[in-house]
Coordinates of C-alpha atoms and ligand atoms in Angstrom, one line a residue:
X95 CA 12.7 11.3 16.5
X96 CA 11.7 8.3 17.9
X97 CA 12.6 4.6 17.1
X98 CA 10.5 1.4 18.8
X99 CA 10.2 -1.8 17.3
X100 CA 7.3 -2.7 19.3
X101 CA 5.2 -0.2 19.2
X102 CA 2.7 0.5 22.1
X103 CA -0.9 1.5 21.2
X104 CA -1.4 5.2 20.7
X105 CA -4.6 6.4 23.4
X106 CA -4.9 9.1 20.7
X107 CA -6.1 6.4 18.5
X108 CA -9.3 6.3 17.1
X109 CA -10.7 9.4 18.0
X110 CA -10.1 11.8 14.5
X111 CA -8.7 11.2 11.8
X112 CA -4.5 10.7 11.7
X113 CA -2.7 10.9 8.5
X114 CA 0.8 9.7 8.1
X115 CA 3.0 12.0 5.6
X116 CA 6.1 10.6 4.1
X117 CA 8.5 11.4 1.7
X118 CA 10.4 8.6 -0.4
X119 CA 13.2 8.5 -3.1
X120 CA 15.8 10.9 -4.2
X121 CA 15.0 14.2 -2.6
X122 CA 13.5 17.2 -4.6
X123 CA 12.8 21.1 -4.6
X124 CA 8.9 21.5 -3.1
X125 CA 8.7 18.6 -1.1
X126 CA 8.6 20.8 2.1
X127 CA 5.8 22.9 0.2
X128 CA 4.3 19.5 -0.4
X129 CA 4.2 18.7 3.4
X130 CA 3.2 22.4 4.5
X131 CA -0.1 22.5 2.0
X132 CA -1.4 19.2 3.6
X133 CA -0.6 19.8 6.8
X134 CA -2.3 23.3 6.9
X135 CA -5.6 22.8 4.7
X136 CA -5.5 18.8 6.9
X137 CA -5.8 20.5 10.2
X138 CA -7.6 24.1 9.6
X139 CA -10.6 22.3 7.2
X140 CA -11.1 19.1 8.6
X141 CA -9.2 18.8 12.0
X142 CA -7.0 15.7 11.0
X143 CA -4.3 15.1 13.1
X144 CA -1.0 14.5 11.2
X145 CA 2.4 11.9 11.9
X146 CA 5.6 12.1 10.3
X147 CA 7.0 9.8 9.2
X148 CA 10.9 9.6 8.7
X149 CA 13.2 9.2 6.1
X150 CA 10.7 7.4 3.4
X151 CA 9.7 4.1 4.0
X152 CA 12.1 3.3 6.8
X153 CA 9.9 5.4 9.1
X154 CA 6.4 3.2 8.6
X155 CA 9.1 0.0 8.4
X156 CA 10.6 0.6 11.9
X157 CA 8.3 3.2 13.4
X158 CA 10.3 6.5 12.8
X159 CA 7.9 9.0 13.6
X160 CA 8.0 13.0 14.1
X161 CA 5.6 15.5 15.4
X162 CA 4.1 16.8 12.4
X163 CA 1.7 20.3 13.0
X164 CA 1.3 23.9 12.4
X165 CA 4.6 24.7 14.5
X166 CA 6.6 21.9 12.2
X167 CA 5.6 23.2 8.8
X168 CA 6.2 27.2 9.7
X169 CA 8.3 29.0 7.6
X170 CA 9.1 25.6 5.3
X171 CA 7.7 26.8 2.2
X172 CA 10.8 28.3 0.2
X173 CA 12.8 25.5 2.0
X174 CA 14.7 22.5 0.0
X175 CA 15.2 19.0 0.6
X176 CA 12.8 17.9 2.8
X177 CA 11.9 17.9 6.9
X178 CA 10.8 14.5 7.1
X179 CA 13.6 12.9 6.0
X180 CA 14.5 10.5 3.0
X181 CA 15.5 6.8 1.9
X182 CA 15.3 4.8 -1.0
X183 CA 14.3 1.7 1.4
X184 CA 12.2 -0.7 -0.1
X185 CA 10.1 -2.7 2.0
X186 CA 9.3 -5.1 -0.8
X187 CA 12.7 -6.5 0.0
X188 CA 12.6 -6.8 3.7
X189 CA 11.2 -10.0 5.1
X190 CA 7.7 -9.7 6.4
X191 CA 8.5 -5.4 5.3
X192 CA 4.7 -5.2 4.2
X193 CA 3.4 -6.9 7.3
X194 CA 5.6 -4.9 9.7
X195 CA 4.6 -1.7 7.9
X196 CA 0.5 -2.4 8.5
X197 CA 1.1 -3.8 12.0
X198 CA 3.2 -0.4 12.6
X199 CA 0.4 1.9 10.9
X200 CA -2.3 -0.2 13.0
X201 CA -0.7 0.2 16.3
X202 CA -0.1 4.3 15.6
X203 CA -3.8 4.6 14.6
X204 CA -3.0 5.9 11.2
X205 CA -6.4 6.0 9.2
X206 CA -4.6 7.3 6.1
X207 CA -1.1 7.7 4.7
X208 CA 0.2 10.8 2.2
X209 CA 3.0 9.0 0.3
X210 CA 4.8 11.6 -1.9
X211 CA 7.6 10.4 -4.0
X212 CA 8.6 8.8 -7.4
X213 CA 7.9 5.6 -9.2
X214 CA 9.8 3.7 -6.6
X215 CA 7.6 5.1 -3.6
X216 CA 4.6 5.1 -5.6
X217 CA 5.6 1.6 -6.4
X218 CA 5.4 0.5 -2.9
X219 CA 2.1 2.8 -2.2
X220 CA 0.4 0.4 -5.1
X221 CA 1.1 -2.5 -3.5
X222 CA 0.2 -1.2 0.1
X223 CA -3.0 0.2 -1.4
X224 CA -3.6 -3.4 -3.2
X225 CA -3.6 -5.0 0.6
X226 CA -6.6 -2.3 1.7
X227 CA -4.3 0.4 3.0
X228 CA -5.5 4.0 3.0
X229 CA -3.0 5.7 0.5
X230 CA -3.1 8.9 -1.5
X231 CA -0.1 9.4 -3.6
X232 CA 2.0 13.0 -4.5
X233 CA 4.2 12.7 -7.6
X234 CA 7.8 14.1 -6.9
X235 CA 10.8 13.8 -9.3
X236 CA 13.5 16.6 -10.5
X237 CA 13.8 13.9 -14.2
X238 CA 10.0 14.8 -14.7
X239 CA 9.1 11.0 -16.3
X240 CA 6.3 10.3 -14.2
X241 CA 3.3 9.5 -16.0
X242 CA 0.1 10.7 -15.7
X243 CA 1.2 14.1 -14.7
X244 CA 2.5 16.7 -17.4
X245 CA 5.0 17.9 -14.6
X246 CA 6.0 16.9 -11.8
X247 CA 7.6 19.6 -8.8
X248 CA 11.3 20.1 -9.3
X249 CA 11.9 20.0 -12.6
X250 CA 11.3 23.5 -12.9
X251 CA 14.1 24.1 -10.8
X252 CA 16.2 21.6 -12.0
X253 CA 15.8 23.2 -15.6
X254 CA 16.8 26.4 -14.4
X255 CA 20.1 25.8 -12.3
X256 CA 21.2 23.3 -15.5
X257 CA 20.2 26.7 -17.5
X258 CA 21.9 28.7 -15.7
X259 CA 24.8 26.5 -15.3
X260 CA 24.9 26.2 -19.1
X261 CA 24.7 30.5 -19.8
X262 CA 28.0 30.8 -18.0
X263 CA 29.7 27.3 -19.5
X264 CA 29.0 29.4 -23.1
X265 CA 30.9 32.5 -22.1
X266 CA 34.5 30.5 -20.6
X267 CA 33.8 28.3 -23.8
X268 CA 34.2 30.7 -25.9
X269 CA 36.8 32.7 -23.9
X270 CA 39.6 29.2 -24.5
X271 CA 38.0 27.7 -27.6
X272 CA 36.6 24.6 -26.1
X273 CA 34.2 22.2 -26.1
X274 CA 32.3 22.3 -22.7
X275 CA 30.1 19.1 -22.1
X276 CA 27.4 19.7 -18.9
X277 CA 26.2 16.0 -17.2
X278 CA 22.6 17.0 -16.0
X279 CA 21.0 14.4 -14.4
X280 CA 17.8 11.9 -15.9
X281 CA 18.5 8.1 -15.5
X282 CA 15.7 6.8 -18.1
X283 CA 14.3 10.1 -19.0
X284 CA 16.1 13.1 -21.1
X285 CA 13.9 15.7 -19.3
X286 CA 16.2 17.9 -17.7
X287 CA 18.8 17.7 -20.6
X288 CA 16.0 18.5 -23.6
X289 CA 14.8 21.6 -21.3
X290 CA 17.9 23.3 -20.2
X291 CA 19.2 22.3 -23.7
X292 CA 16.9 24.2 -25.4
X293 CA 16.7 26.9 -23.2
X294 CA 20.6 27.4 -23.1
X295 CA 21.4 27.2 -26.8
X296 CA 23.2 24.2 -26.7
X297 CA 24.8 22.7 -29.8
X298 CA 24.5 19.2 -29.1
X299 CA 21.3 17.6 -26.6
X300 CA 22.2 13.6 -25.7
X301 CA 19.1 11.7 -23.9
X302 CA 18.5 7.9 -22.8
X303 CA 15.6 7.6 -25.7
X304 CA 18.3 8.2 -28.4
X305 CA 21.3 6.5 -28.2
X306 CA 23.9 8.9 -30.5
X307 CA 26.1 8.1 -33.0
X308 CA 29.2 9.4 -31.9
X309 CA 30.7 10.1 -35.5
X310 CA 27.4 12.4 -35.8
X311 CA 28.3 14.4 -32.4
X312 CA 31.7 15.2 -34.0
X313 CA 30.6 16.6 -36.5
X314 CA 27.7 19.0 -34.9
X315 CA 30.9 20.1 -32.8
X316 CA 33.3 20.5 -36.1
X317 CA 30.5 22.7 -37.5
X318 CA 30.3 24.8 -34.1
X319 CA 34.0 25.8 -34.2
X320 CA 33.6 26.1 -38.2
X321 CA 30.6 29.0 -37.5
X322 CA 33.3 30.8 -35.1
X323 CA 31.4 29.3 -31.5
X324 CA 32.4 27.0 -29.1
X325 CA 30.2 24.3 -28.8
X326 CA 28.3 22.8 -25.4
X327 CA 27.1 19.6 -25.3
X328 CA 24.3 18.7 -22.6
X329 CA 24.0 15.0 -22.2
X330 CA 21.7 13.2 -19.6
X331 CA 23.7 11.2 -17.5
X332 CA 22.0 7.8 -18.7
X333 CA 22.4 8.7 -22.2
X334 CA 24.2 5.8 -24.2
X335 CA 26.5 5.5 -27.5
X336 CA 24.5 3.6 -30.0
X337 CA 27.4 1.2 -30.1
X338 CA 28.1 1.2 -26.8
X339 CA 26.8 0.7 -23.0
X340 CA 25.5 2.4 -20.1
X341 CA 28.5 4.2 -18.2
X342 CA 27.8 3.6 -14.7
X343 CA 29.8 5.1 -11.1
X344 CA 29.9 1.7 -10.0
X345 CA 28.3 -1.6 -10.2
X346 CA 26.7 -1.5 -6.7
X347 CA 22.8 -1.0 -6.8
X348 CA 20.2 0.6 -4.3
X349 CA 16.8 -1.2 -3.1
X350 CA 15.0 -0.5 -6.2
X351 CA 18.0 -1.9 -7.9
X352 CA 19.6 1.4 -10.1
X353 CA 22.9 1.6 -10.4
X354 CA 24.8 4.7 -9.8
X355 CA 25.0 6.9 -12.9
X356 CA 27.4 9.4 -14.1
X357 CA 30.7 9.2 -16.1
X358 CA 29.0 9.6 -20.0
X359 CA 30.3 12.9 -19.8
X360 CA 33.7 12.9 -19.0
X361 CA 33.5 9.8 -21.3
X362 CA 32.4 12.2 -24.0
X363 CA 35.1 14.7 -23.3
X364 CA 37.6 12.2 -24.0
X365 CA 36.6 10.4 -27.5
X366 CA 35.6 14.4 -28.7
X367 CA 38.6 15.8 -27.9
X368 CA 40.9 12.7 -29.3
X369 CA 38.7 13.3 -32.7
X370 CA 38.3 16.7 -32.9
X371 CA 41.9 17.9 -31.5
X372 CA 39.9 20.5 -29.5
X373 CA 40.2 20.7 -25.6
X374 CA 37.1 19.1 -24.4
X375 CA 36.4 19.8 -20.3
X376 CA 33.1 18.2 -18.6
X377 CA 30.9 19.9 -15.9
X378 CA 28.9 17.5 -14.0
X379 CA 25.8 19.3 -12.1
X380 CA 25.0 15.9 -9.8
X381 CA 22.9 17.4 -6.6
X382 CA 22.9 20.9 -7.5
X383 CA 20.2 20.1 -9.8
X384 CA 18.2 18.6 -6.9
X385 CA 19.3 20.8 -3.7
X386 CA 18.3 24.3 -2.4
X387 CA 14.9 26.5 -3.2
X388 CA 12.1 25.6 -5.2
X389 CA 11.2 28.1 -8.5
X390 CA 7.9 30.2 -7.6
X391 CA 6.4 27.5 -10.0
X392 CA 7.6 24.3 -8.6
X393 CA 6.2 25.9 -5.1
X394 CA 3.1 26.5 -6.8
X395 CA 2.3 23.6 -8.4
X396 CA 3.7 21.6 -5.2
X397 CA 1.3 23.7 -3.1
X398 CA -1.4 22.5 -5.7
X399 CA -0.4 19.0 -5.2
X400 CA -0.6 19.0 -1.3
X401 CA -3.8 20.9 -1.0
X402 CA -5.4 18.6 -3.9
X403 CA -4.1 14.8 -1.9
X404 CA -5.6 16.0 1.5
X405 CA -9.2 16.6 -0.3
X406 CA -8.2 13.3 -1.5
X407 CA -8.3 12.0 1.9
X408 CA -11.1 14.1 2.8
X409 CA -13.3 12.1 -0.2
X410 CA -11.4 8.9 1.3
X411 CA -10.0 8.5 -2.3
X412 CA -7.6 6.0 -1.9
X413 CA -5.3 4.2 -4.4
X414 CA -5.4 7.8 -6.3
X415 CA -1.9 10.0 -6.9
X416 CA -3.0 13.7 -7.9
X417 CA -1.5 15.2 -11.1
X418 CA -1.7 17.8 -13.5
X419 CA -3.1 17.7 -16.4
X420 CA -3.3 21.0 -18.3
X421 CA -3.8 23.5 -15.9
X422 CA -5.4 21.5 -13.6
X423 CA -5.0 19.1 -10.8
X424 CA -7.1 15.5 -10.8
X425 CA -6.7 12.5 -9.5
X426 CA -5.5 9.3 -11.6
X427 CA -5.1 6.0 -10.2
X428 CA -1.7 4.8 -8.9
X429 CA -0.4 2.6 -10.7
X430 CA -1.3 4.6 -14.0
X431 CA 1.6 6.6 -13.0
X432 CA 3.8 3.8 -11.9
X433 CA 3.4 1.0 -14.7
X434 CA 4.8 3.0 -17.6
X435 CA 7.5 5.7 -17.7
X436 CA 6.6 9.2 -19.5
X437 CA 10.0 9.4 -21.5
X438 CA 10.6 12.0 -24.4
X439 CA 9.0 11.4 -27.1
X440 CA 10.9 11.6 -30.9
X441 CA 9.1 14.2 -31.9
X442 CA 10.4 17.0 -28.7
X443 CA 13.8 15.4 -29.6
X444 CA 13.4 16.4 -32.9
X445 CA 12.3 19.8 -32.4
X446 CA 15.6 20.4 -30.2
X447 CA 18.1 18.7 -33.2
X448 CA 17.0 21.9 -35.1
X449 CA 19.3 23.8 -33.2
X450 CA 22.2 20.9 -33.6
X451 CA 25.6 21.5 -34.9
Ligands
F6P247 O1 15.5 10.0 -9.4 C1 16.0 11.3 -9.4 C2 17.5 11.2 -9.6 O2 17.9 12.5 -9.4 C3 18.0 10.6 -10.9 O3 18.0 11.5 -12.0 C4 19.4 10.2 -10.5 O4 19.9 9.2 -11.3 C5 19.2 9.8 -9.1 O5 18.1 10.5 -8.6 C6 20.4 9.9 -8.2 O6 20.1 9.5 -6.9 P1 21.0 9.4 -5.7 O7 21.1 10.7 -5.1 O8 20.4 8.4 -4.8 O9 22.3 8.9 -6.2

């Protein structure tokens, strides 16, 4: 890795095209897939030379760069988190961030950036590609409430470890007779919850769009115990009481200003168990959800992703994020995917509460 704060002109400069790759945000299952796809199609089709950039926006901020070829992305495929590195720095908030960032990308001869991340990194490629800059943006995020895109990579895999995790919750729930609440992760978004909900037979599903009533919960798990189950409850960790607030970790906040979530389920376990009288335990999933190897479908459709943002660059495209839609990949402007989240709408919630109680 190397660090400058002035950075000296690059002789490569000028002479083919050189695309920056970075990847911003929480980290997420296909990134690397992500970075291999552009890299290889980038340098065997059109002979662009590629930079890596570190850990999100810091690397463009204070000119963290890494090699970035053939060699780098071998063997990266099946591989989690991500080689480049991640932040949630926000440049918006530096002094002069913006500035440094476009003298940086000037003096490294970068013709074109690959930004892949969430609504905070796409955020900041908006406004970047607002000033002129050459951006093509990837949508990454395990909660899935990206607009513009029906899914984005990581969700998939996220679903299946909160699955998974929620199968073997059922069996020792049933074993002691207790009420066994699982904390999947989804700060505005009950993606991850309403998924592996569904798909693990939970009794109860609790997501940010719907605040619950609490007396209501009780009762779905009364009725569990009354039909001879135990019953799980899957709530997203920025689910809310509808007389109540958020529960938060802490009250400190990151760049993009989010607080740290989690706590609504051990919160739960407490106010079931004191009105129910039955033993109420929470599992919280946290970064399991986010770390380790990407399902074949997340790889696929991150593969997609990558292959479809360096035609992108190709058709100097910029401002654009790629995304699927249906079964295919097209290209939407950034900030369609940025101005609005893609939360869960009543009707999917609805369809769930059908299994309820
Ligand atoms: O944005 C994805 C996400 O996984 C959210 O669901 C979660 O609230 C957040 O990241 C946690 O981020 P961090 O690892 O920075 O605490």
């Amino acid at each position: 890795m190397t660090a400058v704060t002035e950075l000296p002109e690059d002789p490569r400069k000028g002479t083919t095209m050189r695309v920056g790759v970075l990847t911003g945000g929480g980290d997420c299952p296909g990134l690397n897939a992500v970075i291999r796809a552009v890299v290889r199609r980038g340098t065997a089709e059109y002979g662009f030379e590629f930079v890596g950039f570190r850990d999100g926006w810091k690397g463009p901020l204070e000119g963290l760069t890494m090699e970035l070829g053939i060699a780098q992305v071998r063997g990266i495929l099946p591989r989690g988190g991500t080689i480049l590195g991640s932040s949630r720095t926000n440049p918006i908030k530096v002094d002069g961030g913006i500035e440094r960032i476009e003298e940086n990308l000037a003096k490294l001869g970068i013709d074109a950036l690959v930004a892949i991340g969430g609504e905070d990194t796409l955020g900041v490629a908006t406004t970047l590609t607002e000033r002129g800059l050459h951006v093509v943006g990837v949508p990454k995020t395990i909660d899935n409430d990206l607009n513009a895109t029906d899914y984005t990579f990581g969700f998939d895999t996220a679903v299946t470890i909160a699955t998974e995790a929620i199968d073997r919750l059922h069996t020792t729930a049933e074993s002691h007779h207790r009420i066994l609440i699982c904390e999947v992760m989804g700060r505005h978004a009950g993606w991850i919850a309403l998924h592996s909900g569904m798909a693990g037979g939970a009794n109860v599903i609790l997501i940010p769009e719907v605040p619950f009533d609490l007396d209501q919960v009780v009762k779905w798990v009364q009725s569990r115990f009354e039909a001879s189950y135990a019953p799980i409850i899957v709530v997203a960790e920025g689910a809310l009481p509808s007389d109540g607030d958020l529960i938060t970790k802490d009250s400190t906040l990151d760049a993009f200003g989010h607080v740290k979530l989690s706590g609504i389920g051990e919160w739960l376990a407490q106010q079931v168990e004191a009105r129910t009288g039955h033993e109420a335990r929470t599992t919280v999933l946290g970064h399991v959800q986010r770390g380790g190897s990407p399902t074949a479908f997340d790889r696929v459709l991150a593969t997609r992703f990558g292959l479809n943002a360096i035609e992108a660059v190709k058709d100097e495209d910029w401002g654009k994020m790629v995304a699927l839609q249906g079964t295919d990949i097209v290209r939407v402007p950034l900030e369609a995917a940025t101005g609005v989240l893609k939360t869960v709408p009543l009707a999917r919630y609805e369809e769930a509460m059908s299994f309820f109680g």
